[in-house]
């Protein structure tokens, strides 16, 4: 960070306030307002943080106007094409892509943490059998806090790394168990002979009576989906993890908070909502009816999978997922999948509509991810759980980056009070 200049706040009281303007390595400069309240008694006001940088970070960069997404400087298109999810996890956590030795060691380390403590396995039975997998994920990931007390000192970098690795490794096991519990099938334990994505498919679809043999096309497509969802700067769930972590809460509790936030339909829950929307639309003849609803100010209906706080151009992940959709559907002989055709037509119509054009509403990562996952045989109720499984590496990387910064403080925003002024009880 370097100071680039000074912003002057002139309240007309003859005592203008000078605030440093700071540059990072890419993206917008920032006005450093850390001393604004002390100097002026004023707060800034930014509900939804439309113009607020909550922290500095070296992990992910997004240019919403150009549709650029970089993990540690590497374009998402290149990572999704040339790397696997484990290499991307190593990159996000360590800042560099692993060499072959580092990658092999990382794979082995992750595989050594894929199982859950047996007492935790019994925790699942406390849930209603039809519990949504995200409800189970919030509960079980939070319950990990009751274990691993020997490595819970967040000021110790080795403990932080140990917790991060445990979370990356155990989320697939927990997600798959949440699914098995929901459908009444026995849990399938991890198999360390398989890759990360193959192992998840194995835990999802194998039964004690019949082993699932991961189709390499499906495993590769899932791996790409995980890469595309791994991190995304200071989105709502990552900000939740950072805020929870800023109080010194343990990493398992922080990730549980992130999962809870991701579940919302405005955020990670949009992929499940988008597929349900496409199934509700059902036929291209009904697209106009739904476009009309989405444009109606008196109707809070929104097209799921469209729009983004940052991307005012195509979400590069949506483009890559549309390409993956084509590949997977063709590979699986589903090229005439009616839902994919419906999605393509919906995208075409929306992108030609003035309402969407003027508001720069483009398909986001959630628009195609549901269709791809459905083509892979993944049930709709698992879409957001898979998003959480992928985003765990981003969450733990961002959490660790914050905690390892000796200057970090507890996050404590202020407010503009508009309530009743002081009064006495009669
Ligand atoms: C993710 O932040 C991240 O990086 C998130 C994410 C990640 O990887 O972590 O990218 C993942 O969450 C992607 C977004 C998934 N959500 C959806 O697809 C749900 C549908 N989208 C919207 O709810 C909305 O677009 C948001 C929440 C994504 C963004 O909302 P903003 O930035 O607060 O924008 P807004 O609500 O102020 O909308 C601006 C205008 C409004 O119209 P006007 O008041 O100006 O007339 O656009 C309209 C909105 O009504 N609008 C939509 C719309 N999205 C915005 N109208 C119809 N359909 C939509 N989908």
Coordinates of C-alpha atoms in Angstrom, one line a residue, residues 26-363:
X26 CA -4.6 -3.2 -8.8
X27 CA -8.1 -1.8 -8.6
X28 CA -9.6 1.4 -7.1
X29 CA -7.6 3.6 -4.7
X30 CA -9.1 4.1 -1.3
X31 CA -9.6 7.1 1.0
X32 CA -8.2 6.1 4.4
X33 CA -10.9 7.3 6.8
X34 CA -9.6 5.5 9.9
X35 CA -9.0 8.9 11.6
X36 CA -12.1 10.6 10.3
X37 CA -14.2 10.2 13.4
X38 CA -11.3 11.3 15.7
X39 CA -10.7 14.4 13.5
X40 CA -14.3 15.4 12.7
X41 CA -16.7 13.5 15.0
X42 CA -18.3 12.2 11.7
X43 CA -19.0 8.6 10.6
X44 CA -19.3 7.6 6.9
X45 CA -22.6 6.0 5.9
X46 CA -22.6 3.0 3.5
X47 CA -25.4 0.4 4.2
X48 CA -24.5 -2.7 2.1
X49 CA -20.9 -1.5 1.8
X50 CA -21.4 -0.3 -1.8
X51 CA -18.3 2.0 -1.6
X52 CA -16.4 0.5 1.3
X53 CA -13.2 -1.5 1.4
X54 CA -13.3 -3.3 4.7
X55 CA -9.7 -4.5 4.6
X56 CA -6.7 -5.0 2.4
X57 CA -6.0 -8.4 0.9
X58 CA -3.5 -10.2 -1.3
X59 CA -5.7 -13.2 -2.2
X60 CA -8.3 -12.4 -4.9
X61 CA -8.8 -9.5 -7.3
X62 CA -12.0 -8.7 -9.2
X63 CA -12.6 -6.1 -11.8
X64 CA -16.3 -6.0 -12.2
X65 CA -16.3 -3.8 -15.3
X66 CA -13.9 -5.9 -17.2
X67 CA -15.1 -9.3 -15.9
X68 CA -11.7 -10.1 -14.4
X69 CA -11.2 -12.6 -11.5
X70 CA -7.7 -13.4 -10.3
X71 CA -6.6 -15.8 -7.5
X72 CA -3.2 -14.6 -6.3
X73 CA -2.7 -12.9 -9.7
X74 CA -3.7 -15.9 -11.9
X75 CA -6.7 -15.5 -14.2
X76 CA -9.6 -17.8 -13.3
X77 CA -9.8 -19.0 -16.9
X78 CA -6.2 -20.3 -16.8
X79 CA -6.6 -21.9 -13.3
X80 CA -9.9 -23.6 -14.4
X81 CA -8.2 -25.0 -17.5
X82 CA -4.7 -26.0 -16.3
X83 CA -5.1 -26.7 -12.6
X84 CA -7.0 -29.0 -10.2
X85 CA -8.8 -27.9 -7.1
X86 CA -6.1 -29.1 -4.8
X87 CA -3.5 -26.9 -6.6
X88 CA -5.9 -24.0 -6.3
X89 CA -6.3 -24.6 -2.6
X90 CA -2.6 -24.6 -2.1
X91 CA -2.3 -21.4 -4.2
X92 CA -5.0 -19.6 -2.2
X93 CA -3.5 -20.6 1.1
X94 CA 0.2 -20.1 0.3
X95 CA 0.3 -17.5 -2.5
X96 CA 2.0 -19.6 -5.0
X97 CA 1.1 -22.7 -7.1
X98 CA 2.7 -25.9 -5.7
X99 CA 5.5 -27.7 -7.5
X100 CA 5.0 -31.4 -7.9
X101 CA 6.5 -32.3 -4.5
X102 CA 4.5 -29.7 -2.7
X103 CA 1.3 -30.8 -4.5
X104 CA 1.8 -34.5 -3.6
X105 CA 2.5 -33.6 0.0
X106 CA -0.6 -31.3 0.1
X107 CA -2.8 -34.1 -1.4
X108 CA -1.5 -36.6 1.2
X109 CA -2.0 -34.1 4.1
X110 CA -5.6 -33.3 3.0
X111 CA -6.4 -37.0 2.7
X112 CA -5.1 -37.6 6.2
X113 CA -7.9 -35.3 7.5
X114 CA -11.0 -36.5 5.5
X115 CA -12.6 -38.6 8.3
X116 CA -14.8 -37.2 11.1
X117 CA -14.5 -38.1 14.7
X118 CA -17.0 -41.0 15.3
X119 CA -18.7 -39.0 18.1
X120 CA -19.4 -36.3 15.6
X121 CA -20.9 -38.8 13.1
X122 CA -23.5 -39.5 15.8
X123 CA -24.3 -35.8 15.9
X124 CA -26.2 -36.1 12.6
X125 CA -28.9 -38.2 14.1
X126 CA -30.1 -35.2 16.1
X127 CA -31.4 -33.6 12.9
X128 CA -34.9 -34.2 11.4
X129 CA -34.4 -36.7 8.6
X130 CA -35.5 -34.2 6.0
X131 CA -33.2 -31.4 7.2
X132 CA -31.8 -29.3 4.4
X133 CA -28.1 -30.2 4.0
X134 CA -27.1 -26.6 4.7
X135 CA -28.8 -26.7 8.1
X136 CA -26.8 -29.8 8.9
X137 CA -23.6 -28.2 7.5
X138 CA -24.0 -25.1 9.8
X139 CA -24.5 -27.4 12.8
X140 CA -21.9 -30.0 12.2
X141 CA -19.1 -27.6 11.1
X142 CA -19.8 -25.5 14.2
X143 CA -19.7 -28.7 16.3
X144 CA -16.1 -29.2 15.1
X145 CA -15.3 -26.5 17.6
X146 CA -15.9 -29.1 20.3
X147 CA -12.9 -31.1 19.0
X148 CA -9.3 -30.3 18.3
X149 CA -8.6 -28.3 21.4
X150 CA -5.0 -29.2 21.0
X151 CA -4.7 -27.0 17.9
X152 CA -7.1 -24.1 18.6
X153 CA -4.6 -21.3 19.5
X154 CA -5.3 -18.9 16.6
X155 CA -2.2 -16.9 17.4
X156 CA -0.1 -19.9 16.4
X157 CA 0.4 -20.1 12.6
X158 CA 0.7 -23.9 12.7
X159 CA -2.6 -24.2 14.6
X160 CA -4.2 -21.9 12.0
X161 CA -2.9 -24.1 9.2
X162 CA -4.0 -27.3 10.9
X163 CA -7.5 -26.0 11.3
X164 CA -7.6 -24.8 7.7
X165 CA -6.5 -28.1 6.4
X166 CA -9.0 -30.0 8.6
X167 CA -11.8 -27.8 7.3
X168 CA -10.9 -28.2 3.6
X169 CA -10.6 -31.9 4.1
X170 CA -13.7 -32.5 6.2
X171 CA -16.3 -30.3 4.4
X172 CA -16.8 -32.8 1.6
X173 CA -17.3 -35.6 4.1
X174 CA -19.8 -33.6 6.1
X175 CA -21.6 -32.4 2.9
X176 CA -21.9 -36.0 1.6
X177 CA -23.1 -37.3 5.0
X178 CA -25.7 -34.5 5.1
X179 CA -27.0 -35.8 1.8
X180 CA -26.9 -39.4 2.8
X181 CA -28.8 -38.6 6.0
X182 CA -31.4 -36.7 4.0
X183 CA -32.1 -39.7 1.7
X184 CA -31.9 -42.3 4.5
X185 CA -28.8 -44.1 3.2
X186 CA -25.8 -45.1 5.2
X187 CA -22.8 -42.8 5.4
X188 CA -20.0 -43.7 3.0
X189 CA -16.6 -43.0 4.5
X190 CA -13.8 -41.3 2.5
X191 CA -11.6 -43.3 0.2
X192 CA -8.0 -42.0 0.1
X193 CA -7.2 -43.8 -3.2
X194 CA -9.5 -41.2 -5.0
X195 CA -8.9 -37.6 -5.9
X196 CA -10.7 -34.9 -3.9
X197 CA -13.6 -34.6 -6.4
X198 CA -13.8 -38.4 -7.1
X199 CA -13.9 -39.0 -3.3
X200 CA -16.8 -36.6 -2.9
X201 CA -18.7 -38.3 -5.7
X202 CA -17.9 -41.6 -4.1
X203 CA -19.2 -40.5 -0.7
X204 CA -22.3 -39.1 -2.3
X205 CA -23.3 -41.9 -4.6
X206 CA -21.7 -45.2 -3.4
X207 CA -23.7 -47.5 -1.1
X208 CA -22.5 -50.4 1.0
X209 CA -24.1 -52.6 -1.7
X210 CA -22.5 -51.0 -4.7
X211 CA -19.4 -48.8 -5.2
X212 CA -19.9 -45.7 -7.4
X213 CA -17.2 -45.6 -10.1
X214 CA -16.5 -41.9 -10.6
X215 CA -16.9 -40.9 -14.3
X216 CA -13.7 -38.9 -15.1
X217 CA -15.7 -36.4 -17.1
X218 CA -18.0 -35.8 -14.1
X219 CA -15.1 -35.7 -11.7
X220 CA -13.3 -33.1 -13.8
X221 CA -16.4 -31.0 -14.2
X222 CA -16.9 -31.0 -10.4
X223 CA -13.3 -30.1 -9.9
X224 CA -13.7 -27.1 -12.2
X225 CA -16.9 -26.1 -10.3
X226 CA -15.0 -26.2 -7.1
X227 CA -12.2 -24.0 -8.6
X228 CA -14.7 -21.4 -9.8
X229 CA -16.3 -21.1 -6.4
X230 CA -13.1 -21.2 -4.3
X231 CA -12.9 -17.5 -3.4
X232 CA -14.4 -14.2 -4.4
X233 CA -12.9 -11.2 -2.5
X234 CA -15.0 -9.7 0.3
X235 CA -18.4 -11.2 -0.6
X236 CA -21.1 -11.5 2.1
X237 CA -20.1 -14.9 3.5
X238 CA -16.3 -14.1 3.5
X239 CA -17.0 -10.8 5.3
X240 CA -19.1 -12.8 7.8
X241 CA -16.1 -15.1 8.4
X242 CA -13.8 -12.2 8.8
X243 CA -16.1 -10.4 11.2
X244 CA -16.7 -13.5 13.3
X245 CA -13.0 -14.2 13.3
X246 CA -12.1 -10.6 14.3
X247 CA -13.4 -11.4 17.8
X248 CA -11.0 -14.3 18.1
X249 CA -13.7 -16.9 17.6
X250 CA -12.3 -20.3 16.6
X251 CA -12.1 -21.1 12.9
X252 CA -14.8 -23.8 12.9
X253 CA -17.3 -21.4 14.4
X254 CA -16.3 -18.8 11.9
X255 CA -16.7 -21.1 8.9
X256 CA -20.1 -22.2 10.3
X257 CA -21.1 -18.6 10.3
X258 CA -19.9 -18.2 6.7
X259 CA -22.0 -21.3 5.7
X260 CA -25.1 -19.7 7.3
X261 CA -24.6 -16.5 5.3
X262 CA -23.9 -18.3 2.1
X263 CA -27.2 -20.1 2.4
X264 CA -29.2 -17.0 1.6
X265 CA -30.9 -16.9 -1.9
X266 CA -29.3 -13.5 -2.6
X267 CA -25.9 -15.2 -2.2
X268 CA -24.9 -18.9 -2.5
X269 CA -28.4 -20.1 -2.2
X270 CA -29.1 -18.6 -5.7
X271 CA -27.9 -21.7 -7.6
X272 CA -30.6 -23.9 -5.9
X273 CA -33.1 -21.1 -6.4
X274 CA -32.1 -20.6 -10.0
X275 CA -32.7 -24.3 -10.9
X276 CA -36.0 -24.2 -9.1
X277 CA -36.9 -21.1 -11.1
X278 CA -36.0 -22.7 -14.4
X279 CA -38.1 -25.8 -13.5
X280 CA -41.0 -23.5 -12.5
X281 CA -40.7 -21.6 -15.8
X282 CA -40.7 -24.9 -17.5
X283 CA -41.0 -23.8 -21.1
X284 CA -39.6 -21.0 -23.3
X285 CA -43.2 -19.8 -23.9
X286 CA -43.3 -18.7 -20.2
X287 CA -40.0 -16.8 -20.1
X288 CA -41.7 -13.4 -20.9
X289 CA -44.1 -13.9 -17.9
X290 CA -41.1 -14.2 -15.6
X291 CA -39.1 -11.4 -17.1
X292 CA -42.1 -9.2 -16.7
X293 CA -42.3 -10.2 -13.0
X294 CA -38.6 -9.5 -12.5
X295 CA -39.1 -6.0 -13.9
X296 CA -42.2 -5.2 -11.9
X297 CA -41.3 -2.7 -9.2
X298 CA -44.3 -3.9 -7.2
X299 CA -43.1 -7.5 -7.2
X300 CA -40.0 -8.3 -5.3
X301 CA -39.4 -11.3 -7.6
X302 CA -35.9 -11.5 -9.1
X303 CA -34.4 -13.6 -11.8
X304 CA -32.2 -16.0 -9.8
X305 CA -28.7 -16.2 -11.2
X306 CA -28.8 -12.7 -12.6
X307 CA -27.1 -9.5 -11.3
X308 CA -24.1 -9.0 -9.1
X309 CA -22.8 -6.3 -6.8
X310 CA -19.4 -6.2 -8.4
X311 CA -19.7 -7.6 -11.9
X312 CA -21.3 -5.1 -14.3
X313 CA -20.1 -7.2 -17.1
X314 CA -20.2 -11.0 -17.6
X315 CA -19.2 -12.9 -14.5
X316 CA -16.2 -14.9 -15.9
X317 CA -17.2 -17.9 -13.9
X318 CA -20.6 -17.9 -15.6
X319 CA -19.0 -18.0 -19.0
X320 CA -16.7 -20.9 -17.9
X321 CA -19.7 -22.8 -16.4
X322 CA -21.7 -22.3 -19.6
X323 CA -18.8 -23.9 -21.5
X324 CA -18.6 -26.7 -18.9
X325 CA -22.4 -27.1 -19.4
X326 CA -21.9 -27.7 -23.1
X327 CA -19.1 -30.1 -22.5
X328 CA -20.8 -32.2 -19.9
X329 CA -24.2 -32.3 -21.6
X330 CA -22.5 -33.4 -24.9
X331 CA -20.3 -35.9 -23.1
X332 CA -23.3 -37.4 -21.3
X333 CA -25.5 -37.3 -24.4
X334 CA -27.8 -34.7 -22.8
X335 CA -27.2 -32.0 -25.4
X336 CA -30.9 -31.5 -25.8
X337 CA -31.4 -31.0 -22.1
X338 CA -34.5 -28.8 -22.0
X339 CA -33.4 -26.9 -19.0
X340 CA -30.1 -25.9 -20.5
X341 CA -31.9 -24.8 -23.7
X342 CA -34.4 -22.8 -21.5
X343 CA -31.5 -21.2 -19.6
X344 CA -29.8 -20.2 -22.9
X345 CA -33.0 -18.7 -24.2
X346 CA -33.7 -16.9 -20.9
X347 CA -30.1 -15.4 -20.9
X348 CA -30.6 -14.3 -24.5
X349 CA -33.9 -12.6 -23.9
X350 CA -32.8 -10.9 -20.7
X351 CA -29.6 -9.6 -22.2
X352 CA -31.6 -8.0 -25.0
X353 CA -34.0 -6.3 -22.5
X354 CA -33.5 -2.7 -21.7
X355 CA -34.3 -3.3 -18.0
X356 CA -31.4 -5.7 -17.6
X357 CA -29.1 -3.8 -20.0
X358 CA -29.5 -0.5 -18.2
X359 CA -28.9 -2.1 -14.8
X360 CA -26.0 -4.2 -16.1
X361 CA -27.6 -7.4 -15.0
X362 CA -25.7 -10.4 -16.4
X363 CA -25.8 -14.1 -15.6

